[in-house]
XYZ file of C-alpha atoms in Angstrom:
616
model
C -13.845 -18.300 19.910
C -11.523 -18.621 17.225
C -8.408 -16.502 16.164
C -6.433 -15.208 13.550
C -3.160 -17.409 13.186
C 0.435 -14.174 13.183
C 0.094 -14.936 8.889
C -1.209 -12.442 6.344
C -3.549 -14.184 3.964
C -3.554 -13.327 0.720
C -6.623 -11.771 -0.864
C -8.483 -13.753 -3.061
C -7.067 -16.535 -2.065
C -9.675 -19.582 -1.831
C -9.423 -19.708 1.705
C -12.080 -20.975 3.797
C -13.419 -20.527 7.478
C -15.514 -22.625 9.597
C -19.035 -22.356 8.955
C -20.310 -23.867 12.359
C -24.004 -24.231 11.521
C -23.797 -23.928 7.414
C -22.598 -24.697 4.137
C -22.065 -22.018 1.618
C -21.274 -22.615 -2.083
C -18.313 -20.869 -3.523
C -17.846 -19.618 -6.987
C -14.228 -21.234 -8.800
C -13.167 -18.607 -11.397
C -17.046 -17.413 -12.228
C -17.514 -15.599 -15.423
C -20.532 -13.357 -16.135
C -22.409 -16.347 -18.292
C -21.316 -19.438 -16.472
C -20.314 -20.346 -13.096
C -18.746 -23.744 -11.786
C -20.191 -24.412 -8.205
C -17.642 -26.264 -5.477
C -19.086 -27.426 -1.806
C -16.963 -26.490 1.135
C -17.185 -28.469 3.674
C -17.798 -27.919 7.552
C -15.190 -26.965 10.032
C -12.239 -27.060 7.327
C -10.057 -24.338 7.516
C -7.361 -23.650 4.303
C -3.716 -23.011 5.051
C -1.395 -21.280 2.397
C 2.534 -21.224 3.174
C 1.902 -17.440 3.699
C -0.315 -17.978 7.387
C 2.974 -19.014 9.615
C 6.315 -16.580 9.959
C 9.794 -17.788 11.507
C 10.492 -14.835 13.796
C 13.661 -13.231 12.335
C 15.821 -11.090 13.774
C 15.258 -6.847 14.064
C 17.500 -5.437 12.237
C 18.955 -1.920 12.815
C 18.487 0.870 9.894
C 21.158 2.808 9.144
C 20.668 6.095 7.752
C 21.901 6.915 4.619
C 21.531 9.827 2.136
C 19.377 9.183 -1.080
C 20.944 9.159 -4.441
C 18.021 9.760 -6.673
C 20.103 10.575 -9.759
C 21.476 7.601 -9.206
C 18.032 5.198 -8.659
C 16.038 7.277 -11.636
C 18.873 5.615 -13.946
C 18.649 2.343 -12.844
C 15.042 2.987 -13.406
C 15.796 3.677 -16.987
C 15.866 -0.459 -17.181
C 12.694 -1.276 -15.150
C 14.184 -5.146 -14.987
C 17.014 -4.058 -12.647
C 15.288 -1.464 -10.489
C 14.192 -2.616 -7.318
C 11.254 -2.041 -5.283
C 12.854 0.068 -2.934
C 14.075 2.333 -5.692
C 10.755 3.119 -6.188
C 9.933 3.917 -3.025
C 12.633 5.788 -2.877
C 11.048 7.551 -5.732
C 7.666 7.967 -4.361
C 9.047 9.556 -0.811
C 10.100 12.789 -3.110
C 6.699 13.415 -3.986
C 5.767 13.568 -0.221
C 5.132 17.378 0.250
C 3.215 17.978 3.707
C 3.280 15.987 6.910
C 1.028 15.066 9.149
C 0.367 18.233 11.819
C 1.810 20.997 8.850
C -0.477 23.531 8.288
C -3.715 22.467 5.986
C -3.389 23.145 2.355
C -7.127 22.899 1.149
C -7.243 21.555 -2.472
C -8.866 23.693 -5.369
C -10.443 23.603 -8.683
C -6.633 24.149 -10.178
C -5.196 20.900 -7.996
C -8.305 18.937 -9.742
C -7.286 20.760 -13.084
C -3.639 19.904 -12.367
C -4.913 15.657 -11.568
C -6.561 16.240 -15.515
C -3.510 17.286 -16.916
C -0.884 14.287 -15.460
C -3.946 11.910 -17.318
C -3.424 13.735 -20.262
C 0.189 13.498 -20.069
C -0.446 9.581 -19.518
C -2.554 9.423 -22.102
C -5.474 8.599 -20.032
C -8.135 11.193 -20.562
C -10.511 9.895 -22.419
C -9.373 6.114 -21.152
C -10.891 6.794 -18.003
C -14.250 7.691 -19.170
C -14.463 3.972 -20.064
C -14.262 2.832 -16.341
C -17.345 1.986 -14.710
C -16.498 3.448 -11.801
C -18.218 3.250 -8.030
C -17.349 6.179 -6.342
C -17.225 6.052 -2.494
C -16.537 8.782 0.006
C -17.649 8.810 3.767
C -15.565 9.674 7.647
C -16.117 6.560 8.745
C -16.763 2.881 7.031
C -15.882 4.514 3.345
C -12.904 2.224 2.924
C -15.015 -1.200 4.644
C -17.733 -0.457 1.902
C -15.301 -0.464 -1.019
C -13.694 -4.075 0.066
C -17.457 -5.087 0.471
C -18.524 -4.021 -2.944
C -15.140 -4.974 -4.871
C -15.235 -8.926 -3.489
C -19.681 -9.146 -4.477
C -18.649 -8.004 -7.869
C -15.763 -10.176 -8.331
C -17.438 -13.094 -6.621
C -20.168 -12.218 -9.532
C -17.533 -12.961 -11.936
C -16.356 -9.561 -12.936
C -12.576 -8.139 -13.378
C -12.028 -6.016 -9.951
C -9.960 -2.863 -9.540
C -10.377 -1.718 -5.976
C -8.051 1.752 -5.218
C -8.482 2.571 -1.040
C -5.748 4.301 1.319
C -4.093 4.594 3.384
C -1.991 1.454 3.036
C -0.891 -0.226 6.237
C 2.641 -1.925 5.285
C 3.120 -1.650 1.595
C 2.002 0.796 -0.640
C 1.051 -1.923 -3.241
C -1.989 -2.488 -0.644
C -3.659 0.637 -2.222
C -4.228 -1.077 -5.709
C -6.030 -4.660 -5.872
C -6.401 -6.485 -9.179
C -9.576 -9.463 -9.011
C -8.842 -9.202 -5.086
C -5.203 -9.114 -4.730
C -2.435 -6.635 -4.147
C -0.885 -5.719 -7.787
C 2.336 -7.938 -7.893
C 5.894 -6.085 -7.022
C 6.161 -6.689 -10.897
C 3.465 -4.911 -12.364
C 3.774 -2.344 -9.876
C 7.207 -1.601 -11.300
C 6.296 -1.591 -14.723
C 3.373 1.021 -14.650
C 4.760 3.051 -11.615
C 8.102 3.462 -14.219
C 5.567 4.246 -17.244
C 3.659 6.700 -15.183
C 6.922 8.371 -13.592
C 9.695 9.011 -16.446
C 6.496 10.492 -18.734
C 5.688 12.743 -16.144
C 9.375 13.199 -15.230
C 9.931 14.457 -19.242
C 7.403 17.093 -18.725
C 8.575 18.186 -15.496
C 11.809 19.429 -17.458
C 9.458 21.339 -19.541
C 8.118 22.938 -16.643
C 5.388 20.756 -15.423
C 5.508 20.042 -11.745
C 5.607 16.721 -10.375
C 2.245 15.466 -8.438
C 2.146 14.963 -4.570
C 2.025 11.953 -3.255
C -1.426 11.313 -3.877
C -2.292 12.792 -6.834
C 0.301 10.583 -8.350
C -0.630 7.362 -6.633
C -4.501 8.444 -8.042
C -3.390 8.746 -11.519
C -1.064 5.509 -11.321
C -4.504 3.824 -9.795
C -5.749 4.744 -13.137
C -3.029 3.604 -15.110
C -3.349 0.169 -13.689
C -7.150 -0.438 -13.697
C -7.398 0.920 -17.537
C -4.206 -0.922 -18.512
C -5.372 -4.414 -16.881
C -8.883 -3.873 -18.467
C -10.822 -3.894 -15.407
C -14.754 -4.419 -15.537
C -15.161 -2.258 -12.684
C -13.362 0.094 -11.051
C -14.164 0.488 -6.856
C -12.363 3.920 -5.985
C -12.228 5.133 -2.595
C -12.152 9.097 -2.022
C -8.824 10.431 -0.121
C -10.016 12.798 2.121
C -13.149 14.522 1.713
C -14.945 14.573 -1.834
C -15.162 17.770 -3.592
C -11.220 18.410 -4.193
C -9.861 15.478 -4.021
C -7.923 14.289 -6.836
C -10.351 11.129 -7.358
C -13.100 13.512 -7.991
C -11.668 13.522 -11.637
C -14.162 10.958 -12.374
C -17.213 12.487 -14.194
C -19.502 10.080 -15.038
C -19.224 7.083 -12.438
C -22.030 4.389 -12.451
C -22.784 5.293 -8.840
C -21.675 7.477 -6.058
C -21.996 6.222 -1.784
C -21.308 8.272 1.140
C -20.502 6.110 4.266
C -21.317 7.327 8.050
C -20.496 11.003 8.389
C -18.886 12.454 11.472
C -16.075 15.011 13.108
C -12.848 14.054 11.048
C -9.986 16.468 8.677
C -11.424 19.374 10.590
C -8.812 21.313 9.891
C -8.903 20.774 6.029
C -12.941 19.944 6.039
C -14.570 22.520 8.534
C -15.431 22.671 12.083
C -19.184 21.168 11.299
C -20.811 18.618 10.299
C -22.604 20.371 8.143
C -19.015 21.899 5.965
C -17.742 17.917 5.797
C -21.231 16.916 4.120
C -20.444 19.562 1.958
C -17.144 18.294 1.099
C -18.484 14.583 0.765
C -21.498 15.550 -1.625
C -18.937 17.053 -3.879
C -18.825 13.415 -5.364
C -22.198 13.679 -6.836
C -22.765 13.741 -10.066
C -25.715 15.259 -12.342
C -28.384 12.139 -12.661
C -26.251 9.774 -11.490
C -27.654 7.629 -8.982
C -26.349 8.068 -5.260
C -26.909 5.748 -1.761
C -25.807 6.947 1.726
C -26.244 5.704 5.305
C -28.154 7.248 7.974
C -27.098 10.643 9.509
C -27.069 13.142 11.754
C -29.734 15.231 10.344
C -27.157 18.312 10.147
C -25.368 16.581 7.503
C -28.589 14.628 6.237
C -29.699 18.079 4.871
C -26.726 19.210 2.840
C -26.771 15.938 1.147
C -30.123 16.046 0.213
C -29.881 19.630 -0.711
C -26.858 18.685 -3.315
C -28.942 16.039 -4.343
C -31.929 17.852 -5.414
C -29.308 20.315 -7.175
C -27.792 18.069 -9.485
C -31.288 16.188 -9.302
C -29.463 13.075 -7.944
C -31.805 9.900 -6.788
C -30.616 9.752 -3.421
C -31.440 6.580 -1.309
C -30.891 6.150 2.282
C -29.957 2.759 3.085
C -30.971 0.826 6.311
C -28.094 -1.484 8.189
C -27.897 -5.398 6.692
C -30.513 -7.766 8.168
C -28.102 -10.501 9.289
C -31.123 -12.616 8.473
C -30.778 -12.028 4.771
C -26.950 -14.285 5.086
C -28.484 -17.415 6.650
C -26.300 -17.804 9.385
C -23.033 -16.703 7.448
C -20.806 -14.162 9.030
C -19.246 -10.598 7.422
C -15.824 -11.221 6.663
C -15.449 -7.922 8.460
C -16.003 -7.729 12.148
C -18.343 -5.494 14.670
C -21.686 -4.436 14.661
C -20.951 -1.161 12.850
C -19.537 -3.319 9.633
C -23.336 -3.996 8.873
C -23.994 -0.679 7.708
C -20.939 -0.595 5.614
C -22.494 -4.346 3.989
C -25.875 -2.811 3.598
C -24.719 0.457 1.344
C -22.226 -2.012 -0.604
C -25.102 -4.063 -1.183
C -27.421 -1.691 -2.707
C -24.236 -0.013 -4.852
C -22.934 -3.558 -5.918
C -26.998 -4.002 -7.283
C -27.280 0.075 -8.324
C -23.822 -1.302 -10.253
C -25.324 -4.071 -12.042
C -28.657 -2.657 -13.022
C -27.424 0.244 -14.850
C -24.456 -1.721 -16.852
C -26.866 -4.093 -17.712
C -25.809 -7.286 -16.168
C -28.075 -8.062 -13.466
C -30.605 -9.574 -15.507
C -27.304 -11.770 -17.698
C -25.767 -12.690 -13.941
C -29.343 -13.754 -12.321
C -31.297 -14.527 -14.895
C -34.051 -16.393 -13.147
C -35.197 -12.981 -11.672
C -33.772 -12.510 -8.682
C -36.112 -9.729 -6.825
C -34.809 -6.608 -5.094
C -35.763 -7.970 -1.917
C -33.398 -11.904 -2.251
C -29.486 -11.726 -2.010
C -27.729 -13.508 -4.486
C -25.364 -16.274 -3.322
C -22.324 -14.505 -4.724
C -23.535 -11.500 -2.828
C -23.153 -13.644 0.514
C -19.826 -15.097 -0.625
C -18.826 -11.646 -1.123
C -19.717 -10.244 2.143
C -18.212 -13.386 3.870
C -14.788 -12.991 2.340
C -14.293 -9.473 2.188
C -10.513 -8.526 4.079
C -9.307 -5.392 5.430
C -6.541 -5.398 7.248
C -5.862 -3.525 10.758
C -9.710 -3.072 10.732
C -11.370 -4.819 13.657
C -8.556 -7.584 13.231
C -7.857 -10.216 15.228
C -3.883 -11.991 15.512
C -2.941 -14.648 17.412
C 0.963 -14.153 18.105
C 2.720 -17.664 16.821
C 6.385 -16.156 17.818
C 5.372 -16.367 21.859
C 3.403 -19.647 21.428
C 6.611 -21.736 20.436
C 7.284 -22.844 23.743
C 3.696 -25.250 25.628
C 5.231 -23.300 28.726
C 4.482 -19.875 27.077
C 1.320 -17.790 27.943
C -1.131 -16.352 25.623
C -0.822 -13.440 23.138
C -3.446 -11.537 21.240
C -3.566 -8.876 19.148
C -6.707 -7.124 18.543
C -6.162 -4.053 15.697
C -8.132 -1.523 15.188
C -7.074 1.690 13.147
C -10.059 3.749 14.993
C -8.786 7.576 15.157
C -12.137 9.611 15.272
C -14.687 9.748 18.422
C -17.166 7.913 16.755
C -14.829 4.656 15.048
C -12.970 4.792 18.647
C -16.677 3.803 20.098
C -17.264 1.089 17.449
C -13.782 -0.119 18.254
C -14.692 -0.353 21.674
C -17.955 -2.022 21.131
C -15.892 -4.662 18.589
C -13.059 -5.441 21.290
C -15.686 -6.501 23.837
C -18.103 -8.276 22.278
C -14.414 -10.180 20.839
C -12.537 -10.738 24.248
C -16.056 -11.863 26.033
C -15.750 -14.520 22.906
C -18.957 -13.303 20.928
C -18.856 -15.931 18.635
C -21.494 -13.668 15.451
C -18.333 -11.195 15.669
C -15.459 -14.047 15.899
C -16.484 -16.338 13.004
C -14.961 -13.566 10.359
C -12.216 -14.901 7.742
C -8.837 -14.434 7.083
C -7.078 -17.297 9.222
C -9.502 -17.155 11.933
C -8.568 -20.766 13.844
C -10.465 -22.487 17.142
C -8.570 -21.836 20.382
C -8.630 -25.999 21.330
C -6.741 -26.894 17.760
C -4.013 -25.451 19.520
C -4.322 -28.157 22.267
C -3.405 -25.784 24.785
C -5.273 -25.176 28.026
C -7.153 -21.924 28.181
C -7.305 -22.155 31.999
C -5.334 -18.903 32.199
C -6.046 -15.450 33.605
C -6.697 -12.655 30.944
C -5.398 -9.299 31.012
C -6.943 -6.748 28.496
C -4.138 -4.292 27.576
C -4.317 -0.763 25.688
C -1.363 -0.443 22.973
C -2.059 3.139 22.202
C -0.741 6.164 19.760
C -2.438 9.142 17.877
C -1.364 11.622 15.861
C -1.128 14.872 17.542
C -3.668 16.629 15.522
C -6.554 14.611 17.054
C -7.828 14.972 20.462
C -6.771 12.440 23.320
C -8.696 14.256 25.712
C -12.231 13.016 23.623
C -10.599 9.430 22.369
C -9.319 7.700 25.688
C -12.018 8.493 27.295
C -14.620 7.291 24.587
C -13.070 4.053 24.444
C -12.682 3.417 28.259
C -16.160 4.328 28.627
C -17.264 2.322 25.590
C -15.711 -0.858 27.023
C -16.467 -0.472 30.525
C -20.218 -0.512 29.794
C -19.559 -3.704 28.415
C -17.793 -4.987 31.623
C -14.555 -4.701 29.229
C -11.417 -2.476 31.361
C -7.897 -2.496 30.630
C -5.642 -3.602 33.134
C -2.603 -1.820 31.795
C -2.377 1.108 29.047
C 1.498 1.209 27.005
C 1.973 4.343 25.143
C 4.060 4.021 22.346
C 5.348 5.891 19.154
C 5.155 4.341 15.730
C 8.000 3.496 13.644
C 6.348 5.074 10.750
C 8.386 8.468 9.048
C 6.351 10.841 7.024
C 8.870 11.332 4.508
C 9.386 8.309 3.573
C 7.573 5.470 1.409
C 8.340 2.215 3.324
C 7.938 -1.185 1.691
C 6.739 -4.323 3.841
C 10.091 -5.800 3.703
C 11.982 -2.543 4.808
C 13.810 -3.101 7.770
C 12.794 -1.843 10.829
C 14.342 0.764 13.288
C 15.078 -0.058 17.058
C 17.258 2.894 17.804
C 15.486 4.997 20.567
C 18.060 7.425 21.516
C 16.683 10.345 19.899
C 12.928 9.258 20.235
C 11.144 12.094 21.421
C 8.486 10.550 23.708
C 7.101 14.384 25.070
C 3.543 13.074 22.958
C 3.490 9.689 24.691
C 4.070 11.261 28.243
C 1.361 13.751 27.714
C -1.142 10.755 26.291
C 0.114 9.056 29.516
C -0.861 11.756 31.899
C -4.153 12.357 30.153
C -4.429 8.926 30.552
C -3.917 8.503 34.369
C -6.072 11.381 35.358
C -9.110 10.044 33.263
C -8.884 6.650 34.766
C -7.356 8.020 38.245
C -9.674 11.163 38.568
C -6.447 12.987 39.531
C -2.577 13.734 38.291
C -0.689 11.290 39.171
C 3.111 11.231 39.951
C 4.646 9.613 36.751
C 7.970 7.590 36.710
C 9.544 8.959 33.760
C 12.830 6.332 33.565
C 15.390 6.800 32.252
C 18.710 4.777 32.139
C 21.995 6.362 31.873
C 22.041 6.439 28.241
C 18.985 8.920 28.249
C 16.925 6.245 26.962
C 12.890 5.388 28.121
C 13.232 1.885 30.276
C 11.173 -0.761 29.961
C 8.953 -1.165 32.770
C 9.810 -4.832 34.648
C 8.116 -7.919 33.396
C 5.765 -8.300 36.279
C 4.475 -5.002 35.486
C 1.128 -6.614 33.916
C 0.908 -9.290 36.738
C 0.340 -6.428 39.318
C -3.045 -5.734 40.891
C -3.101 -2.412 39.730
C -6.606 -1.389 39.903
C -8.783 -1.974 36.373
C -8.539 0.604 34.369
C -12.206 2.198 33.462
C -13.142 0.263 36.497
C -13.457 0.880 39.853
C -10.199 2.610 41.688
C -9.265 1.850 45.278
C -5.682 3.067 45.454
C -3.308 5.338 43.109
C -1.187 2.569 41.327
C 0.163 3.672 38.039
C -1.410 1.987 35.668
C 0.156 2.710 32.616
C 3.671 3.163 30.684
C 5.748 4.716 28.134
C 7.207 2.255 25.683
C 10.465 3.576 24.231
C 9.846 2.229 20.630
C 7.127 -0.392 19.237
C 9.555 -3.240 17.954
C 10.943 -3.609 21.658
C 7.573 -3.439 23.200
C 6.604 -6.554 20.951
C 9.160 -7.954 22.373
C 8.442 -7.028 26.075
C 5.187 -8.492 25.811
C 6.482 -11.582 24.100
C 8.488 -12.136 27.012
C 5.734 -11.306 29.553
C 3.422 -14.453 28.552
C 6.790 -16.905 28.455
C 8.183 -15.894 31.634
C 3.588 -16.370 32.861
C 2.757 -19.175 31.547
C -0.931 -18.874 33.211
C -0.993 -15.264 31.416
C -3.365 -14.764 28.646
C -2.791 -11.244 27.442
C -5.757 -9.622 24.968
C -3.325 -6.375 23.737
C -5.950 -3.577 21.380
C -3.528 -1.867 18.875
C -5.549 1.366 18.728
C -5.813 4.967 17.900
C -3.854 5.143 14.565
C -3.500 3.326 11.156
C 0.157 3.675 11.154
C 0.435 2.179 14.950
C -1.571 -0.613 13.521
C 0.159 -1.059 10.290
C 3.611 -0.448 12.227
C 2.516 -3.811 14.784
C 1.522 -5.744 11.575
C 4.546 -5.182 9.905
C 6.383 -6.736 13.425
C 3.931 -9.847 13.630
C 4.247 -10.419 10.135
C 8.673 -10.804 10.870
């Protein structure tokens, strides 16, 4: 099996996993016309200074009240504003929360995206980007990392725009594979905000969040001169503020399912709706297969705007000759099949598939920079594996493993399920992904150790627990995967704030509310218990949550999914997610035969919260 080293690896950075059984050539800085080829070798892995992370210190934020007069005129000299000054920024654009009431977007909030690119100058700039246009409830974001590292391993300029971003906002926007430098950030974030800042004064009114993040995508991908221009769709299709785009080279919609009910509709058939809104008149369009329900209204739109619709079958694993998706679980070969056929629907109609494979490479062969695309494609907190360095310091230390997964809807909860078995039973076709992944005997540590699988858990409270727990407990144990233990914990993500990945992070608990985490906790017990059970709800005497003792996974509560002989309690309430990285930290030194395998699940900002902790 191996495992992803506690290091974030940067994108596009040549680094190389073991190919047990073959060789793969890699591009070096291809170009359309040329390309220089360089032979990996076997069972060599490539370390950058960013893979290993002294653990530091949690610091304690303070809070303080936000001067913005004060940052806007530092921002005046872009050289001495910081980063956080623009985050700063940023978090005043925020203008709903999570769980507010829905505020469906319109033709005007479209009309409104038009006129902050006319503002910016960018117009008629953006009708130069060739554009592939992706929207989808599931898989939408996998697909764009897919088709943005085939076209850059083809030797073209990348822009690649998805979201949410996990632990820095600068995620969102990758130039040729790589998060846009803290420097270039700065400099178009500043252009983009003190023009629409002037106007504001004359009455125009700022963009949310993510209309303005949208228009400063554009802003970057025209200004660097990208070749091609990979933009992921918000949330749903038809009003979001990337539907701007008129005239992109090719439109995908990903798996469809039950997601944004409450801004999409209550059917499947009202979220096709909203997802075919990205189609364009004649412009050619690929999806995956779907539920018939929302088969139809795509179709229907199609034949409309007298789109070519395609439906595209899941990868044949045959056609990579033995080389793994850099993106893990079964599901990810549906994502690689659609950004196959829109990386070739891409090529075809700007006329470079012919200059790039000029020997006449048929429909039916995949390229070699097609393979080295699929193989190195990264995403984090998606079907992620992390092998925690900070707790294997000590030889008498047990094991730590984090396995994230930012699964929030029924049907990515059951793919996450499917993922973290096939990964803890060692499946080696799911384990051989990229990104740092390492063999668990170069650590020359004996693996002789009893394994725990534990449930790190949070959702938002507009989704359902009642339909998600139970999914993925029911997904894993018909895969002979159960949890031993289940921790409930809140994130340490706000929703009024824009947070770099340096920002420090908050420990304080007194004022946590943890009523959400109890009520996950009891839904939790009765699904795996059949009954309520009596919940110790500890406090200490400063009214804060207590930890639960350290021999609380070491207990022979019964397996949870799996068969129950008595009522032990086999789950707890974590009073905040930097001390529960902790108590588990301290769980495998103090049990040194303890392997613990922890899934982060249920949210992206849980997962980008833990990430953000490993990565200290």
């Amino acid at each position: 099996m191996l495992i992803y080293v506690n290091g974030f690896i940067k994108c596009g950075a040549p680094l190389v996993p073991f190919f047990s059984h073959k060789r793969l050539s890699f591009f070096t800085k291809p170009t359309p016309s040329s390309y220089s080829l360089a032979s990996i070798p076997r069972d060599r892995l490539y370390f950058n200074n960013n893979l290993r992370y002294s653990s530091k210190s949690i610091q304690v934020v303070e809070s303080s009240v936000i001067d913005m007069g004060a940052k806007e005129e530092k921002a005046d000299n872009v050289a001495l504003s910081s980063y956080d000054d623009a985050m700063d920024a940023l978090s005043t654009l925020i203008s709903r929360r999570r769980g507010d009431p829905p505020t469906v977007g319109s033709r005007d909030k479209l009309e409104q995206v038009v006129s902050y690119l006319k503002i910016l100058g960018l117009e008629d700039k953006i009708k130069e980007l060739k554009v592939i246009h992706v929207a989808g409830t599931k898989g939408k974001g996998s697909t764009c990392v897919f088709c943005e590292a085939i076209l850059r391993n083809c030797g073209f300029r990348t822009g690649l725009f998805t979201s949410p971003h996990l632990m820095d906002v600068r995620e969102r926007f990758r130039i040729d594979g790589l998060d846009i430098s803290e420097e270039k950030f700065l400099q178009y974030f500043w252009e983009c905000w003190k023009l629409l800042k002037e106007k504001a004064i004359d009455g125009v009114i700022m963009p949310p969040l993510f209309q303005f993040l949208t228009v400063l995508a554009f802003k970057i991908f025209v200004s660097e001169k990208v070749d091609v221009a990979v933009i992921e769709v918000g949330l749903g299709g038809k009003l979001d503020s990337t539907n701007v785009i008129q005239k992109p080279v090719v439109c995908g919609i990903a798996s469809l399912g039950m997601d944004h009910m409450d801004i999409l509709g209550h059917t499947l058939a009202d979220i096709a709706y909203h997802k075919a809104g990205i189609f364009k008149p004649q412009i050619p369009a690929f999806t995956v297969p779907q539920l018939s329900e929302a088969m139809e209204v795509l179709q229907e739109t199609a034949t409309n705007l007298k789109v070519p619709l395609e439906v595209i079958a899941p990868l044949d694993l045959k056609k990579l000759d033995g080389i793994a998706l850099g993106l893990s679980g079964d599901h990810q070969l549906v994502n690689a099949g659609l950004a196959v056929s829109l990386s070739r629907c891409w090529l075809q109609r700007t006329g470079n598939w012919d200059k790039i494979f000029p020997n006449g490479s048929n429909e039916t062969d995949m390229p070699v920079a097609f393979v080295r695309g699929l193989a190195t494609a990264r995403l984090h907190g998606r079907a992620q594996v992390v092998h925690d360095l900070v707790s294997d310091q000590q030889d008498s230390s047990g094991d730590l493993i984090f396995y994230l997964d930012g699964a929030h809807s029924p049907e990515s909860m059951e793919a996450c399920g499917r993922w973290f078995s096939s990964a803890v039973r060692g499946n080696k076709g799911l384990s051989t992904g990229l990104n740092g992944y390492i063999r668990h005997e170069e650590f020359g540590r004996d693996f002789n150790r009893v394994s725990k699988q534990i449930l790190l858990f949070n959702c938002m409270e507009v989704r359902d627990p009642q339909v998600l727990l139970p999914k993925l407990v029911s997904t894993c144990a018909s895969s002979g995967t159960h949890f031993s233990r289940a921790l409930f914990v809140p994130t340490m993500s706000t929703y009024n704030k824009v947070i770099s990945g340096a920002s420090a992070i908050p420990i304080d608990t007194r004022r946590k509310d943890l009523t959400w985490q109890f009520r996950l906790q009891k839904l939790w017990e009765r699904s795996i218990q059949g009954t309520d059970t009596a919940l110790d709800h500890t406090l200490n005497p400063d009214g804060v949550t207590s930890l639960p003792p350290h021999d609380f996974l070491c207990g022979d509560a019964p397996h949870c999914g799996g068969p129950a002989g008595t009522h032990i309690t086999s789950s707890a309430v974590m009073p905040s997610l930097p001390l529960t990285i902790n108590w588990l930290r301290d769980c495998v030194r103090r049990n040194p035969s303890l392997k613990l395998e922890v899934l982060v699940t249920g949210s992206l900002h849980l997962v980008g919260d833990v990430l953000r902790l490993l990565k200290r």
